[in-house]
XYZ file of C-alpha atoms in Angstrom:
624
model
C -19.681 49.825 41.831
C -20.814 49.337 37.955
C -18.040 46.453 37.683
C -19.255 44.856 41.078
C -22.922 44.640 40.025
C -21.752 42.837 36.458
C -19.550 40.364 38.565
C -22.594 39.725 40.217
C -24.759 38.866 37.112
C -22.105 37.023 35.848
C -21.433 34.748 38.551
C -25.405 34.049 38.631
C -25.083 33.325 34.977
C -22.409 30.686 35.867
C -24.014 29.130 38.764
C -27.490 28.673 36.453
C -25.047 27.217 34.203
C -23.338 24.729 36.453
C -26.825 22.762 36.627
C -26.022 21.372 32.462
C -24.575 17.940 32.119
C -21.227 17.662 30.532
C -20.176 19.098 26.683
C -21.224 16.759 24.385
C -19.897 18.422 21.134
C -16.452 20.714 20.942
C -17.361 24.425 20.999
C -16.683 25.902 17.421
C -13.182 28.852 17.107
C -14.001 31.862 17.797
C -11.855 34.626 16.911
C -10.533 37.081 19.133
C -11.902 40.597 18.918
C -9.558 43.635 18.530
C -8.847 45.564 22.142
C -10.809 48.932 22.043
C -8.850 51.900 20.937
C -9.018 53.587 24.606
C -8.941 51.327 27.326
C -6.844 51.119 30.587
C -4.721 47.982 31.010
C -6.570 47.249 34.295
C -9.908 47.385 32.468
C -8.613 45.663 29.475
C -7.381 42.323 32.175
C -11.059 41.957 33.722
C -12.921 42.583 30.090
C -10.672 39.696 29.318
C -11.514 37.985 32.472
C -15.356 38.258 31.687
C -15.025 37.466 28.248
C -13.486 33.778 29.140
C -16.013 32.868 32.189
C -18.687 34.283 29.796
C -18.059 32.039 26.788
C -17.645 28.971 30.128
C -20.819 29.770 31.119
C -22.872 29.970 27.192
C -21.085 26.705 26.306
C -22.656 24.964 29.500
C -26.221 26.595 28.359
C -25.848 24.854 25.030
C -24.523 21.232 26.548
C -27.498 21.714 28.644
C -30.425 21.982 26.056
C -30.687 26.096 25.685
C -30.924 27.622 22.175
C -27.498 27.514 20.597
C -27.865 31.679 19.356
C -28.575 32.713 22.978
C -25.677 34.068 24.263
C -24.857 34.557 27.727
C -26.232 38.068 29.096
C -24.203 40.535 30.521
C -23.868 44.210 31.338
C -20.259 45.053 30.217
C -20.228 48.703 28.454
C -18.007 47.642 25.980
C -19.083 44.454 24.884
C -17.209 42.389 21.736
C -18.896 42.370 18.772
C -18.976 38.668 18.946
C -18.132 35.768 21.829
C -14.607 35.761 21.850
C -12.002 33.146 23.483
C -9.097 34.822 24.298
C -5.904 33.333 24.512
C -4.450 32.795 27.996
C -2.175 36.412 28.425
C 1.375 35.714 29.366
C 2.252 34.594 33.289
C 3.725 38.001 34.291
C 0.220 39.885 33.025
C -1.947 36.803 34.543
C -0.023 37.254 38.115
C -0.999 41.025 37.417
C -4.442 40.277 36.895
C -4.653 38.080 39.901
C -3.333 40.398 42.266
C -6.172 42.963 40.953
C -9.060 40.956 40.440
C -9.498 37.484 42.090
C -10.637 34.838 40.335
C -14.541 34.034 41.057
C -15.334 30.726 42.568
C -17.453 27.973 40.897
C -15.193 28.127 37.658
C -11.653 27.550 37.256
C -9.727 28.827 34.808
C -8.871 24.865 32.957
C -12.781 25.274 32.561
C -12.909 28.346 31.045
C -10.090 27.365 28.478
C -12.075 24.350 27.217
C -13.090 25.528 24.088
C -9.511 26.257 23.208
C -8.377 22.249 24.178
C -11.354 21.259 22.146
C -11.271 23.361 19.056
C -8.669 21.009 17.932
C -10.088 17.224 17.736
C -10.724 18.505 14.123
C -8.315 16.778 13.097
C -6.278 17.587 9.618
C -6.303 19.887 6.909
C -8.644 20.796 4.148
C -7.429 20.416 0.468
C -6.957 23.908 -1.140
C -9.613 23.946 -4.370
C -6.990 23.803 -7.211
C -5.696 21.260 -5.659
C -9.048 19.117 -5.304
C -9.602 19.616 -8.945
C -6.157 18.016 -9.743
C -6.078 15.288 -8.086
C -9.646 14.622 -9.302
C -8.724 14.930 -12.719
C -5.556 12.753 -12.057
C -7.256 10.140 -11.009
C -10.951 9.824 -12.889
C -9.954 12.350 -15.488
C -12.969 14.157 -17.115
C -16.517 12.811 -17.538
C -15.832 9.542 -15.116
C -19.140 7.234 -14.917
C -20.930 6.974 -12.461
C -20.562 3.269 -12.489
C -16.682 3.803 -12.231
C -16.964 6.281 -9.132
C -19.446 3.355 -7.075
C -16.327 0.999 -7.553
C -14.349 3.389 -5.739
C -16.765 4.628 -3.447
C -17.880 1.154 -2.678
C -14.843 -0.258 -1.705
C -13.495 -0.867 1.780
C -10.129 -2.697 3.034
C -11.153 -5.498 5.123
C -10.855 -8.711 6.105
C -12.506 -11.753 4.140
C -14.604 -13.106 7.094
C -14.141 -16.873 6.202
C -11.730 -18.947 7.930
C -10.031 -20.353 4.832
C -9.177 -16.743 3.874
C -8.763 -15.014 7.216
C -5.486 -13.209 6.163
C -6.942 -11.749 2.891
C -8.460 -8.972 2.149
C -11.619 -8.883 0.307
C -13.315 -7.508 -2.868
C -17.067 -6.589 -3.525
C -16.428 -4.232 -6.650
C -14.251 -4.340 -9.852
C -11.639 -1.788 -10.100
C -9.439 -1.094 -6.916
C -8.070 -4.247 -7.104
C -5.098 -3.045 -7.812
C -4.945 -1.113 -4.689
C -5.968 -4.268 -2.434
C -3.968 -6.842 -3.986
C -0.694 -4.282 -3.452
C -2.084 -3.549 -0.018
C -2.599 -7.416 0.720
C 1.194 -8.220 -0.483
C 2.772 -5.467 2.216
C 0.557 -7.257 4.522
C 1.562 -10.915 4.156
C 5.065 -9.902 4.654
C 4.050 -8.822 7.917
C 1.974 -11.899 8.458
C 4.845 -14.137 7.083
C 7.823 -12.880 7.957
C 7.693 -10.856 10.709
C 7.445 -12.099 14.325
C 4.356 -12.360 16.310
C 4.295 -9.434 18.205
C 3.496 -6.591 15.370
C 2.803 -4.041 18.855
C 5.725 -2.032 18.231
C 5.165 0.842 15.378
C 8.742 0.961 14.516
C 9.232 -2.193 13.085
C 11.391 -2.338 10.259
C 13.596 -5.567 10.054
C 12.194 -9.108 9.837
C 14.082 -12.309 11.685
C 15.796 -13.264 8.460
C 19.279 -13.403 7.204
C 19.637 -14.346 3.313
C 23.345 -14.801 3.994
C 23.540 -17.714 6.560
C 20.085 -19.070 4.605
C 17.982 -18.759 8.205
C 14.471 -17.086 8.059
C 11.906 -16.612 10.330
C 8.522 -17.594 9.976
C 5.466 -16.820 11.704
C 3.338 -19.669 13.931
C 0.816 -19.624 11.850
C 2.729 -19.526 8.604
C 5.113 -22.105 9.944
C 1.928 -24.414 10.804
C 0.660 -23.637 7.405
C -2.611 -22.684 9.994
C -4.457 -19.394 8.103
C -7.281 -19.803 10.171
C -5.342 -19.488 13.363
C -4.616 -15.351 12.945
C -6.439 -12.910 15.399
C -7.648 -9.850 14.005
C -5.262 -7.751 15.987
C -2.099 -9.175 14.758
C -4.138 -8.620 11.047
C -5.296 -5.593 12.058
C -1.605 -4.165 13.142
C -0.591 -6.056 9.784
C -2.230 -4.089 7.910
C -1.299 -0.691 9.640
C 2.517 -1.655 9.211
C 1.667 -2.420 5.639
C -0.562 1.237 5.009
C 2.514 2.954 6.945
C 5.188 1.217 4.772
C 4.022 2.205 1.489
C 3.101 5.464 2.425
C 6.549 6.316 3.745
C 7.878 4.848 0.546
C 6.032 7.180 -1.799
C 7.059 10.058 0.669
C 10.476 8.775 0.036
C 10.897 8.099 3.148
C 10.957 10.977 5.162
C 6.684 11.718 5.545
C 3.692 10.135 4.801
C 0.309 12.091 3.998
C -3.019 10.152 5.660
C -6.463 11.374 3.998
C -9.207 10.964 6.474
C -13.077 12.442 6.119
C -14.214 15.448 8.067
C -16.336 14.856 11.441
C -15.617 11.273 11.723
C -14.768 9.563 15.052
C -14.142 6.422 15.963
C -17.630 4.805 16.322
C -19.204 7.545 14.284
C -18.053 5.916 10.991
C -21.044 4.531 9.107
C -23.337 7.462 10.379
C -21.331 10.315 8.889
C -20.373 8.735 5.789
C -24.440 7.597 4.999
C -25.670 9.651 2.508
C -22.359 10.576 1.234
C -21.627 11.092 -2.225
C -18.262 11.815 -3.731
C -19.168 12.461 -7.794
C -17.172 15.897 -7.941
C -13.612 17.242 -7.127
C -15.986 19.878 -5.530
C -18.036 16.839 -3.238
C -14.300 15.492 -2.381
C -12.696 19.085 -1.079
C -15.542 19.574 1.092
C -15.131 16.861 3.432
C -11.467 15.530 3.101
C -8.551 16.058 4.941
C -5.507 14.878 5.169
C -2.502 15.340 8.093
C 1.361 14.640 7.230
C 3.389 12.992 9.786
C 7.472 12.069 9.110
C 7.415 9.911 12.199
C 6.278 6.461 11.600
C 5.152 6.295 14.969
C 2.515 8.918 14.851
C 1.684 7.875 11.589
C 1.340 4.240 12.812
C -1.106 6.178 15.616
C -3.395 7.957 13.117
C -4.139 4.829 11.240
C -4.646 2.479 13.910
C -7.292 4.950 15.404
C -8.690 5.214 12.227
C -8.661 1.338 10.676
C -12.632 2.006 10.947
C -12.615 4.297 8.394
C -10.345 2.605 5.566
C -12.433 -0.520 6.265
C -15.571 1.485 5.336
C -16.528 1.561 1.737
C -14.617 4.782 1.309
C -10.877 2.890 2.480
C -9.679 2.234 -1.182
C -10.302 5.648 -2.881
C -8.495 7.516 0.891
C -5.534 4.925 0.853
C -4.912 5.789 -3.137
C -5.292 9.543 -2.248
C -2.777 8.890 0.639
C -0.176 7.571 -0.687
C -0.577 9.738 -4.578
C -0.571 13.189 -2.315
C 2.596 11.889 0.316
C 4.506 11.175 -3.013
C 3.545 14.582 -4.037
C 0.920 15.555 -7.206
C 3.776 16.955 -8.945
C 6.101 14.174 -8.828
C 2.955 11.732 -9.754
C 2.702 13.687 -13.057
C 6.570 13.699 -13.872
C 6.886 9.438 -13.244
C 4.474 9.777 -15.940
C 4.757 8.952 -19.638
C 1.725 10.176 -20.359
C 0.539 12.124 -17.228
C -2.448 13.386 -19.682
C -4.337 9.804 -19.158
C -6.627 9.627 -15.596
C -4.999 6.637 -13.150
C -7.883 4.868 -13.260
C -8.664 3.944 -16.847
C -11.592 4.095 -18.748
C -14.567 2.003 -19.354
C -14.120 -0.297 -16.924
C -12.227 1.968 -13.923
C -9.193 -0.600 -13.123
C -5.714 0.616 -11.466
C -3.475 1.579 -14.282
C 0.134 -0.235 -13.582
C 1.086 3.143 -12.551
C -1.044 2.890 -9.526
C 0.471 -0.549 -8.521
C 4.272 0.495 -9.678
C 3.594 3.972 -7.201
C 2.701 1.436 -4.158
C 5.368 -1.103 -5.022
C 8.472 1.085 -5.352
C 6.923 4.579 -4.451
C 6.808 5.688 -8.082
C 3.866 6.396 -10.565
C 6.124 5.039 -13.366
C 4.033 3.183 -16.230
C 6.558 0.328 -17.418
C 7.948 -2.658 -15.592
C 11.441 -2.956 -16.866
C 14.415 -2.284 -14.679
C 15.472 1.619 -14.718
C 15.036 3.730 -18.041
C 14.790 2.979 -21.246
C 16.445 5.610 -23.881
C 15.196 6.088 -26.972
C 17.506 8.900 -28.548
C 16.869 12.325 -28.606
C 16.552 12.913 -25.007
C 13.461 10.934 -24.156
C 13.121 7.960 -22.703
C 10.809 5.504 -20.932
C 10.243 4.500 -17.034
C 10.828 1.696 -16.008
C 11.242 0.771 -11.947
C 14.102 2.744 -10.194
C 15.629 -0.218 -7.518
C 14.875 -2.930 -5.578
C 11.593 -3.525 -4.027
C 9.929 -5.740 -0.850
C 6.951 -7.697 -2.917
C 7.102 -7.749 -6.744
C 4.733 -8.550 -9.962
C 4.375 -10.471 -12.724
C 1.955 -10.429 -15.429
C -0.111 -12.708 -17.720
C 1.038 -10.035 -20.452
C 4.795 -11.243 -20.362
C 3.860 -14.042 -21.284
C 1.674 -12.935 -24.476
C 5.176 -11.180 -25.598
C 3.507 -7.400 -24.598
C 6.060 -6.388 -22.465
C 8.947 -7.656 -20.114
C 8.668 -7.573 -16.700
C 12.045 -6.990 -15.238
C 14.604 -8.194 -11.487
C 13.679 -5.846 -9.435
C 10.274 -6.982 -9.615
C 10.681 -10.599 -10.584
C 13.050 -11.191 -7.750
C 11.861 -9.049 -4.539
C 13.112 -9.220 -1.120
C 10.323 -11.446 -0.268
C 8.634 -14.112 -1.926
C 5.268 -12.394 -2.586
C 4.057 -11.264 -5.973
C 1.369 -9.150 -7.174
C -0.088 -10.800 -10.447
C -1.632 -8.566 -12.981
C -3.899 -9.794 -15.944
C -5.979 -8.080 -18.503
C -8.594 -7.433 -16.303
C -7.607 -8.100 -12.645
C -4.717 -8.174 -10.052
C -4.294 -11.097 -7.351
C -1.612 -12.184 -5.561
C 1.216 -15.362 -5.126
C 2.679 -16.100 -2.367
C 5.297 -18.429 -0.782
C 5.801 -19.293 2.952
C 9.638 -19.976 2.311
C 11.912 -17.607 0.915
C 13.942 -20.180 -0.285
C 12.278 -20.357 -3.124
C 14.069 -16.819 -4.313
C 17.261 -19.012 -4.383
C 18.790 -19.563 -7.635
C 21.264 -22.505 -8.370
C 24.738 -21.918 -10.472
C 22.884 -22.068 -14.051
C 20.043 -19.821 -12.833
C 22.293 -17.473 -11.562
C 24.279 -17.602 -14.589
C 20.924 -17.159 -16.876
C 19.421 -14.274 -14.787
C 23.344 -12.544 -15.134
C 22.915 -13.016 -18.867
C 19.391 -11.905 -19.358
C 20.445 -8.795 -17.447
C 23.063 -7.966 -19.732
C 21.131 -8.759 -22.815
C 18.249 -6.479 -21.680
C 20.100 -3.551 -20.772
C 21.627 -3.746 -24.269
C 17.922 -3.671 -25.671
C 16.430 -0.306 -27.272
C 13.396 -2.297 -28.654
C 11.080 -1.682 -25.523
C 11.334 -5.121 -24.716
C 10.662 -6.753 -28.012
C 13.758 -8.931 -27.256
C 16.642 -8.311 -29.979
C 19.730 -6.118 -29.899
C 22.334 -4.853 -31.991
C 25.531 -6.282 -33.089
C 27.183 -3.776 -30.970
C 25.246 -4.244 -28.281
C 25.781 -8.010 -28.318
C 29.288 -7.700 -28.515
C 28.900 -5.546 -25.162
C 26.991 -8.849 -23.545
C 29.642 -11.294 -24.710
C 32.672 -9.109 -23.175
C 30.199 -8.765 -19.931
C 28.829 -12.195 -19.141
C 32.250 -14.071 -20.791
C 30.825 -16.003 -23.363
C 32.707 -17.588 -25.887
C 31.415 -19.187 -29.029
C 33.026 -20.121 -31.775
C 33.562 -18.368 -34.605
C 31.406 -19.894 -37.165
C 28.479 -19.741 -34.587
C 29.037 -16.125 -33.972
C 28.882 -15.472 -37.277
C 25.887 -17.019 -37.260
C 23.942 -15.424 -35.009
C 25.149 -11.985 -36.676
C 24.591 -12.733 -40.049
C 21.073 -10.634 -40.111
C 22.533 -7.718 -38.022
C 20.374 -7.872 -34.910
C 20.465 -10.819 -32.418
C 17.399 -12.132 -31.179
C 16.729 -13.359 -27.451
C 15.117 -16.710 -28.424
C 18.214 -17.507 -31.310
C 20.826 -16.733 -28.778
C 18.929 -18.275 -25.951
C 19.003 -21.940 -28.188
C 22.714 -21.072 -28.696
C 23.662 -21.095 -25.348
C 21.903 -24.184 -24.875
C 24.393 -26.173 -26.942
C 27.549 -24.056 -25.620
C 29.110 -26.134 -22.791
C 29.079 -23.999 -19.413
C 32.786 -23.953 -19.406
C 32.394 -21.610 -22.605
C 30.319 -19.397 -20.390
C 26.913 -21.495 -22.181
C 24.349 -23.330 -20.091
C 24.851 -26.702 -21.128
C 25.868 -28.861 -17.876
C 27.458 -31.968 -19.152
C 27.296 -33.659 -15.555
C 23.784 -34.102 -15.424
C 24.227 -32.552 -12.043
C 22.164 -29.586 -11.653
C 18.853 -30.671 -9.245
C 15.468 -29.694 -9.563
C 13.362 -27.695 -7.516
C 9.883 -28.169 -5.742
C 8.362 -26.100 -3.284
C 4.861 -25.194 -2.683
C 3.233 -21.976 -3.430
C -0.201 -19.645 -2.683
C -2.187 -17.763 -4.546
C -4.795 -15.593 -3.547
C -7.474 -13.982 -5.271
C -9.478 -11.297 -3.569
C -12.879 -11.152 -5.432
C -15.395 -12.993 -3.430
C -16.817 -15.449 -5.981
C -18.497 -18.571 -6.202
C -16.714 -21.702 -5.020
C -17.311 -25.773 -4.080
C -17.771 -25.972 -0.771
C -17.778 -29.979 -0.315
C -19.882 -30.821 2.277
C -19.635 -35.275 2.916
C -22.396 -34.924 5.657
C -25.016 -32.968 3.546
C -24.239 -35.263 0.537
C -23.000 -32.668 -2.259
C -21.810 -29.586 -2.551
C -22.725 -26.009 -1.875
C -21.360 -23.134 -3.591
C -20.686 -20.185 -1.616
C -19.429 -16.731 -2.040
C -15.860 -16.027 -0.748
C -12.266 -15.478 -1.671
C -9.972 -18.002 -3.532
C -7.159 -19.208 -1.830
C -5.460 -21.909 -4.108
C -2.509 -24.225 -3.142
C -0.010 -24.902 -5.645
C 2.902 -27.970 -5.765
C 5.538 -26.350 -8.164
C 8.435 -28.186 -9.779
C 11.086 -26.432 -12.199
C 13.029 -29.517 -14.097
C 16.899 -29.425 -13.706
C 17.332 -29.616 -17.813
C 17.836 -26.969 -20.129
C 16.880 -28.839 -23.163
C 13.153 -30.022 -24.043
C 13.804 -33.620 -24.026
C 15.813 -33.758 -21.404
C 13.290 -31.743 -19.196
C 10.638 -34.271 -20.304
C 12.463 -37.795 -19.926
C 13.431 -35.772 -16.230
C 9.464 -35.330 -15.111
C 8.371 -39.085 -16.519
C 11.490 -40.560 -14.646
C 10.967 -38.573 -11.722
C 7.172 -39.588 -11.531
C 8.035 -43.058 -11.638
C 10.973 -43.335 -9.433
C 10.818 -42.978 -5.781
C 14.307 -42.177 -4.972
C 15.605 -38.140 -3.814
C 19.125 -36.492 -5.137
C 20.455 -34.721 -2.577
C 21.109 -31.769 -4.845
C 17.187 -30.971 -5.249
C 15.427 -28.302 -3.130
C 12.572 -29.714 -1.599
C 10.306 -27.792 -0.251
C 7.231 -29.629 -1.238
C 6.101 -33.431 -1.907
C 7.217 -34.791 -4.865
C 4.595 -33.495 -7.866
C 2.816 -36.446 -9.636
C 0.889 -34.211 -12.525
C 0.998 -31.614 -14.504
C -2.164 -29.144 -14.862
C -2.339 -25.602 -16.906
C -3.676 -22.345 -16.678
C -3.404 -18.768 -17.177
C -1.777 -18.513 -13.777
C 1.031 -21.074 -14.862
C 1.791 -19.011 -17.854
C 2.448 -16.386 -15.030
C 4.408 -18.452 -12.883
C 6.871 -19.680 -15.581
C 7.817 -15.662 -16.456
C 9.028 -16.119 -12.739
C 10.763 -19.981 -13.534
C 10.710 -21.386 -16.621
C 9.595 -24.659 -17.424
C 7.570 -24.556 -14.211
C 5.297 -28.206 -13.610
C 2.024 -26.888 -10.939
C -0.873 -28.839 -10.329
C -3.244 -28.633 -7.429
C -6.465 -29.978 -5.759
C -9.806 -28.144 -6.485
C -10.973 -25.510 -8.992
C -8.729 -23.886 -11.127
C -7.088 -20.864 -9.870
C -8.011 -18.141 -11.794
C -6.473 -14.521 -11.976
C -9.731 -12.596 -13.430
């Protein structure tokens, strides 16, 4: 009778609930209560029963605009110590229960086991404290500025908004440039090379074949048409690009996404306003991170949540993506010095180890092939293999370090470009331009040889050992007085044996081509630089011209000369400027350039081909 009358209140609880409007907000876990001590099953499978339709019925109260600590009332004898949702019992104990107590009308059962479906759009995991304060102090290090942390907090990954620079992605603040302009090479590959239709997450090989010479372009880098992108295909660009070098610091087999607590799609701006993330204690409060090894779900998870990486939290979550699916641990061992913070101090810029971790998935500071030993058991990092987009540097050519293949000759022909300061990014829309002729071939070859035989961290000499190792290797021949020569002071220098091969015919294994033979290249090239500054904006009908703030998109005609000797390569340009005729041995990819212009970005370009000619229309480009 006593179990008849609480039915009875219970059900009238549930009907008065039935009049709310939908859930509006997930009911928070609840933890299940331990059975009482003493308790017959039967009594045990409708306490249950009353327990689930009870916490049905408060959670419709709430949606409907009653006080959230008012629970539902009831008469049970025995009630929990808390609302409790109880896991669905197994099918043999639910037939059981249905054969002794049928199930009230008004509520179903799927309604009553809502708060279990919803308890879990929380999506992700929180970061254990320890483990908050080391990444912290991995990345900012102790007693960061507060100027520093408002570059990274400031900084989303987005779109530039104006047509001329449509496919890049823009920068307000100083500092994570070295995360966008690594981000924005992955994603012109996609743009570039890949075809139109980026819709299916497990993309992975481009239309291109380097050994038939046939690559694919996309329509609008075929029409040379920027402007002509949508901001889905970027959009899916980008995702492919996140998922890529996640994977590849999670060596492949998972990728770790960091995401903010409580935000939705739509809900962005509103949960992050207000924010502040000064602290490792501000950061393990509301981040969280999920690991996928599919691509596919992976390739999910950031789609759904592109709002949040382009808010002006997306630089600091995509670093602490891709540094925790690499693993904390493994950041501190590609280390030289794993006692500096990533982001350096005064000025907060990506250290190289940032960009080298998102280039070939390793936080290794140098950006020489492989290691470089320097007795005793240590040695220096340098990059491990082959990678998709590569760098070169401003500080190669200032003779402060040597950039080496891997990363002067990528897969594709897109480059990250570091200076003191800053980090941009060149670009070409044919891959041809990767191709080297016999003498280029035979140079690279060479320079290989000589630099794995160097043990002066790039300062460009080698022993007479070593250099007898090169000779055997690469098959050069010199004569004997000339050998003797060059090891007279008992270390060879790049530059002196460079000159010597100049003058040693090719048929001695040199790189002087008596034919005359060898043509020159030209092909066009991009570069892009992210920071929105201020730039001409010629304007006929308003009669001058405006400057506006934007990216820098710059269009560059490139020749390399086809001589190896100074005044050869000059008599070659004047000639060339002045005749109109083609050899069919050049590679043209470009019109014919008329001029030659300089600037820091040249330097740059000729680490990549010596002797390089550029000139272009408008400002200078400019790398800082």
């Amino acid at each position: 009778m006593a179990d008849r009358e609480e039915d009875e209140e219970l059900q009238m609880a549930l009907r008065m609930s039935l009049q709310g409007s939908p859930p509006a907000q997930p009911e928070p876990k609840r933890s299940k209560p331990p059975p009482p001590a003493a308790e017959s099953p039967e009594a045990e499978a409708r306490r249950k029963q009353r327990e689930l339709m009870a916490a049905a019925a408060e959670k419709r109260l709430r949606a409907a605009g009653s006080p959230a600590a008012v629970p539902v009332a009831r008469s049970s004898p025995q009630p929990p110590p808390q609302l409790a949702v109880v896991e669905p019992p197994p099918a043999s104990e639910a037939a059981k229960e249905e054969k002794a107590e049928p199930e009230p009308t008004g509520v179903s059962m799927e309604e009553a086991k809502e708060v279990e479906v919803e308890e879990g759009e929380e999506e992700g995991e929180e970061l254990p404290p320890d483990v908050a304060e080391k990444l912290w102090a991995m990345v900012f290090g102790e007693g960061v500025s507060k100027a520093v942390l408002a570059q990274w907090s400031n900084q989303g990954i987005r779109f530039s908004s104006d047509p001329e620079t449509t496919m890049g992605l823009v920068q307000h603040e100083g500092g994570p440039c070295g995360v966008l302009a690594t981000v924005q090479a992955y994603v012109l590959k996609y743009l570039l090379f890949f075809s139109d239709d980026l819709s299916n997450p497990e993309v992975s090989n481009p239309l291109y074949t380097l050994g038939q010479r046939r690559f694919y372009q996309s329509s609008f880098a075929a029409g040379d048409d920027f402007s002509s992108l949508t901001n889905d295909r970027k959009t899916r660009a980008l995702v492919h690009a996140m998922v890529e070098i996640l994977f590849l610091c999670g060596t492949g087999k998972r990728a770790v996404v960091a995401s903010i607590a409580r935000v939705n799609r739509g809900k962005t701006e509103a949960v992050l306003e207000g924010l502040s993330v000064e602290s490792a204690m501000d950061l393990q409060k509301v981040l969280r991170t999920s690991t996928f090894t599919s691509r596919k779900d992976a390739f999910d998870i950031l789609l759904a949540n592109i709002p949040l990486f382009e808010s002006r939290l997306g630089a600091m979550l995509f670093l602490i993506s891709a540094l925790l699916s690499r693993g904390l641990e493994y950041i501190q061992a590609d280390r030289d010095d794993p006692s500096q913070p990533l982001v350096t101090a005064p000025f907060g810029h990506a250290s190289q180890e940032i960009v080298n971790l998102l280039l070939c998935g390793e936080a290794v500071p140098n950006v020489f092939d492989g290691k470089m030993d320097l007795g005793g058991g240590m040695s220096l990092k340098g990059i491990p293999n082959n990678v998709e987009v590569g760098f070169l540097t401003l500080l190669e050519s200032l003779n402060l370090c040597k950039v080496g293949q891997y990363l002067k000759c990528p897969k594709w022909p897109i480059w990250v470009v570091g200076s003191e300061s800053h980090y941009t990014v060149l670009f070409a829309l044919n891959p041809n331009v990767q191709e080297e002729n016999e003498l280029e071939e035979r140079e690279s070859r060479i320079r290989r040889a000589f630099d794995a035989q160097d043990q002066s961290g790039g300062g460009g000499f080698i022993s007479v050992e070593g250099f007898q190792q090169v000779l055997r290797e690469t098959h050069i021949n010199f004569p004997s007085d000339k050998l003797e020569d060059l090891c007279n002071a008992g270390i060879i220098v790049w530059s002196e044996f460079w000159q010597a091969l100049l003058q040693l015919d090719k048929r001695a294994g040199g790189m002087k081509d008596p034919t005359g033979l060898m043509g020159k290249k030209q092909f066009t090239i991009f570069h892009f630089n992210g920071i929105a500054k201020s730039v001409l904006n010629g304007n006929a009908s308003a009669g001058g011209s405006v400057p506006i703030q934007r990216p820098r998109l710059c269009k560059l005609n490139v020749t390399v000369p086809p001589r190896w000797t100074q005044d050869e390569y000059l008599a070659d340009v004047v000639s060339a400027s002045t005749s109109g005729s083609k050899d069919d041995s050049i590679l043209s990819l470009a019109p014919p350039v008329q001029t030659s212009q300089h600037a820091p970005l040249v330097d740059c370009i000729r680490t990549r081909w010596p002797r390089a000619v550029c000139s272009w229309a408008g400002d200078v480009p400019s790398i800082v």
